[in-house]
Coordinates of C-alpha atoms in Angstrom, one line a residue:
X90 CA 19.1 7.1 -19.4
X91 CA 22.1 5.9 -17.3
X92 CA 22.0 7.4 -13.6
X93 CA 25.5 7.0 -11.6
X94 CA 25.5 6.6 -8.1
X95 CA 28.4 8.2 -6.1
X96 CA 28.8 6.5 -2.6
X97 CA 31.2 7.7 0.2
X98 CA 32.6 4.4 1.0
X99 CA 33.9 5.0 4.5
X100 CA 30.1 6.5 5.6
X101 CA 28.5 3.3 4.1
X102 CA 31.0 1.0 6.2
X103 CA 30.1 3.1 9.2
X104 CA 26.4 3.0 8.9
X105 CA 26.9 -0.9 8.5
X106 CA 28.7 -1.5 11.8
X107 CA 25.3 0.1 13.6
X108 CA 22.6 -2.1 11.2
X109 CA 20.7 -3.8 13.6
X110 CA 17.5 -5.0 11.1
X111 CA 16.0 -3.4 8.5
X112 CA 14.4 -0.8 10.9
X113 CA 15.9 0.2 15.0
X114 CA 16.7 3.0 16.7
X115 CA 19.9 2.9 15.9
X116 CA 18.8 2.7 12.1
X117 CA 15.3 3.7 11.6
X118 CA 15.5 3.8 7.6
X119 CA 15.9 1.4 5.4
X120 CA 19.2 0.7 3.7
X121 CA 20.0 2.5 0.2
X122 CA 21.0 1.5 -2.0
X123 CA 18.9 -1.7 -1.4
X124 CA 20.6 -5.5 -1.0
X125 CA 20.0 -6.7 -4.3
X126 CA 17.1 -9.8 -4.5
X127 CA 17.7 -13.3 -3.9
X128 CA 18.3 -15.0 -7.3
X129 CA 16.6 -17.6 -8.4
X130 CA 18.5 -21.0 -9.5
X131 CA 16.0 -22.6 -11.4
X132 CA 14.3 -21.6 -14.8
X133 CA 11.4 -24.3 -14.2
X134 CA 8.9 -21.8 -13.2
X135 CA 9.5 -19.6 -16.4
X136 CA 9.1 -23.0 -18.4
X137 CA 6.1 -24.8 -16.4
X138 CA 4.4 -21.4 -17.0
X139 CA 5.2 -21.2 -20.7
X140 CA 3.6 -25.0 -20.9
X141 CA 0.7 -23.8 -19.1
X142 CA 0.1 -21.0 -21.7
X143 CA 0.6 -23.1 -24.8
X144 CA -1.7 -26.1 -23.6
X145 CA -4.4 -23.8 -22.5
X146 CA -4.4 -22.3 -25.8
X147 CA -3.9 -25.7 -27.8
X148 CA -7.2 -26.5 -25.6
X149 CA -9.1 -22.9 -26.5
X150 CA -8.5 -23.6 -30.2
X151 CA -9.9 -27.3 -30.0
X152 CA -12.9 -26.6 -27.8
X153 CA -13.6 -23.7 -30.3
X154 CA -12.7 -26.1 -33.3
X155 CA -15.3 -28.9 -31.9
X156 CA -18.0 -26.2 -31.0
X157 CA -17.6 -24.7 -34.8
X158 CA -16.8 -27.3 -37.4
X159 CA -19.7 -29.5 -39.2
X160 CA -19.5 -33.3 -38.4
X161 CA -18.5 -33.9 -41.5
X162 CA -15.1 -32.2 -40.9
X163 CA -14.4 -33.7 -38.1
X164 CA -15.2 -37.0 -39.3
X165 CA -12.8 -36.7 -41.9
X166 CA -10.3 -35.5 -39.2
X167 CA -10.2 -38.9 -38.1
X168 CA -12.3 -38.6 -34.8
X169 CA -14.8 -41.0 -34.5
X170 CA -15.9 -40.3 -31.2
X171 CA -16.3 -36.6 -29.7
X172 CA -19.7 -35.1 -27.0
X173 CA -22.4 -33.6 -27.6
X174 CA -22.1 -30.1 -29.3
X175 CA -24.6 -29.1 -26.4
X176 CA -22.1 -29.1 -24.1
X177 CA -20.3 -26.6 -25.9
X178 CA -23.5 -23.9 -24.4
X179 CA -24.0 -25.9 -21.2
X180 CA -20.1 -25.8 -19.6
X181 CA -19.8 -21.9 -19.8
X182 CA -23.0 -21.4 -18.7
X183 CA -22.0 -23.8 -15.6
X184 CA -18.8 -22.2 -15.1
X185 CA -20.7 -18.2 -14.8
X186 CA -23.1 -19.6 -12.6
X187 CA -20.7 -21.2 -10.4
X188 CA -18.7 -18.0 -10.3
X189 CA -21.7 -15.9 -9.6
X190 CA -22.4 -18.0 -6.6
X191 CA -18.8 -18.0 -5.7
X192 CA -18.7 -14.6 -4.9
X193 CA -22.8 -14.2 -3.8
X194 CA -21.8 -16.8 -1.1
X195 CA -18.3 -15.1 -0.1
X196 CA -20.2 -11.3 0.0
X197 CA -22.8 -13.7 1.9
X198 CA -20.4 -14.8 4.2
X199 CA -19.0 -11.6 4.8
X200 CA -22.0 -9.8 5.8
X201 CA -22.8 -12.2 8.1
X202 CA -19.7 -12.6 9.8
X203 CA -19.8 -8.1 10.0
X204 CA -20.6 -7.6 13.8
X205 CA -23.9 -5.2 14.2
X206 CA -22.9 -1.2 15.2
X207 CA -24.2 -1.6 18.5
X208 CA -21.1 -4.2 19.2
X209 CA -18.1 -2.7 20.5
X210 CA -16.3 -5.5 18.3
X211 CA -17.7 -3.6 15.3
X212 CA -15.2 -0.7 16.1
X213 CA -12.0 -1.8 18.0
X214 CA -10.3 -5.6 18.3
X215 CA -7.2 -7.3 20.2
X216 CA -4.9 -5.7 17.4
X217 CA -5.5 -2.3 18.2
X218 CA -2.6 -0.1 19.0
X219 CA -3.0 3.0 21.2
X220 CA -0.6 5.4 21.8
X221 CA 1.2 5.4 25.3
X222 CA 2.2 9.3 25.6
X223 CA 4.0 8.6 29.3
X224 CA 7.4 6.5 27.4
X225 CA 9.2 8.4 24.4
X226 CA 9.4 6.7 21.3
X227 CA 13.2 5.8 20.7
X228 CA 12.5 6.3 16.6
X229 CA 11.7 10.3 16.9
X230 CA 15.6 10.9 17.8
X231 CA 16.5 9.4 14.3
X232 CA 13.5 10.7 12.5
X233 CA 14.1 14.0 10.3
X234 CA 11.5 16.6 11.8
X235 CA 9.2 16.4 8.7
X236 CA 8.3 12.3 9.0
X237 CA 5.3 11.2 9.5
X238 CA 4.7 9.8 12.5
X239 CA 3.4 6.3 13.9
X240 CA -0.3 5.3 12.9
X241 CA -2.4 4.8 16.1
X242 CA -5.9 3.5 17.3
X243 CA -8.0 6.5 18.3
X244 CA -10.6 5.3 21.2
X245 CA -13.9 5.8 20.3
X246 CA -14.5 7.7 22.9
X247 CA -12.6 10.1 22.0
X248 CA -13.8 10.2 18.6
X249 CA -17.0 10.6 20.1
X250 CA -16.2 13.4 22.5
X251 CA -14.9 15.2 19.1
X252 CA -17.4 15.0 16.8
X253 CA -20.6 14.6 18.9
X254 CA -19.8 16.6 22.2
X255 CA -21.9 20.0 21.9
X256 CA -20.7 21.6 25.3
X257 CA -17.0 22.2 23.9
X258 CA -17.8 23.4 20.4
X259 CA -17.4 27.4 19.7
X260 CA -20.0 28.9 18.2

């Protein structure tokens, strides 16, 4: 499937004298047809990751060789020294324990560090953003009328008011 893009030249060099950043109010959207990525100079990291994926397999094939074959093979292999075949059992078993308590002790962690719900901290923080109605947002202009707008931190309060408050609900 080839798909050719047309582009009015003279609109794309005007649109470029008012870029200020990838998003203003002078250019809330992003540019299109995007600026192509950065390319890279160096093919090391597509050959240290090849190398990675052959030794780890080389490794698989002799851990599974040592764990399988009789002594005798071996032997006559030429290696005259090699551990214990128990430790063929013992070092997965030690790596699915120590990955079990990996993650038991970073869910641990992350329970404890979860604030209780009578906290205020539990439902708001210093990130929060709430919207100020009083100074008009400079993107709206620019916008097209169907956009979504801005995400904002509802107060609890006011969440409150909404969902609990039985004094303003018809009935």
């Amino acid at each position: 499937m080839v798909v050719l893009v047309v582009t009015d030249k003279s609109r794309q060099d005007k649109s470029r004298e008012h870029y200020n950043g990838p998003t203003s109010p002078a250019s809330p959207l992003a540019q299109f047809p995007p600026l192509p990525p950065a390319s890279s100079p160096s093919r090391a990291p597509e050959f240290y990751g090849f190398v990675a994926w052959a030794v780890t397999y080389l490794l698989f094939v002799l851990y599974f060789l040592w764990a399988i074959l009789p002594d005798d093979w071996i032997i006559w292999l030429g290696v005259s020294w090699y551990p214990n075949r128990e430790w063929a059992l013992l070092v997965p078993a030690w790596t699915i324990v120590t990955v079990l308590l990996t993650y038991f002790t970073y869910f641990s962690m992350a329970i404890r560090g979860t604030p209780a719900f009578s906290e205020l901290s539990a439902f708001t923080d210093s990130r929060a953003q709430y919207s100020d109605s009083s100074v008009p947002n400079p993107y709206l202009a620019y916008a097209p009328p169907n956009a979504v707008p801005e995400a904002y931190d509802i107060p609890i309060g006011l969440v409150n008011r909404v969902l609990y408050d039985t004094n303003n609900r018809p009935r």
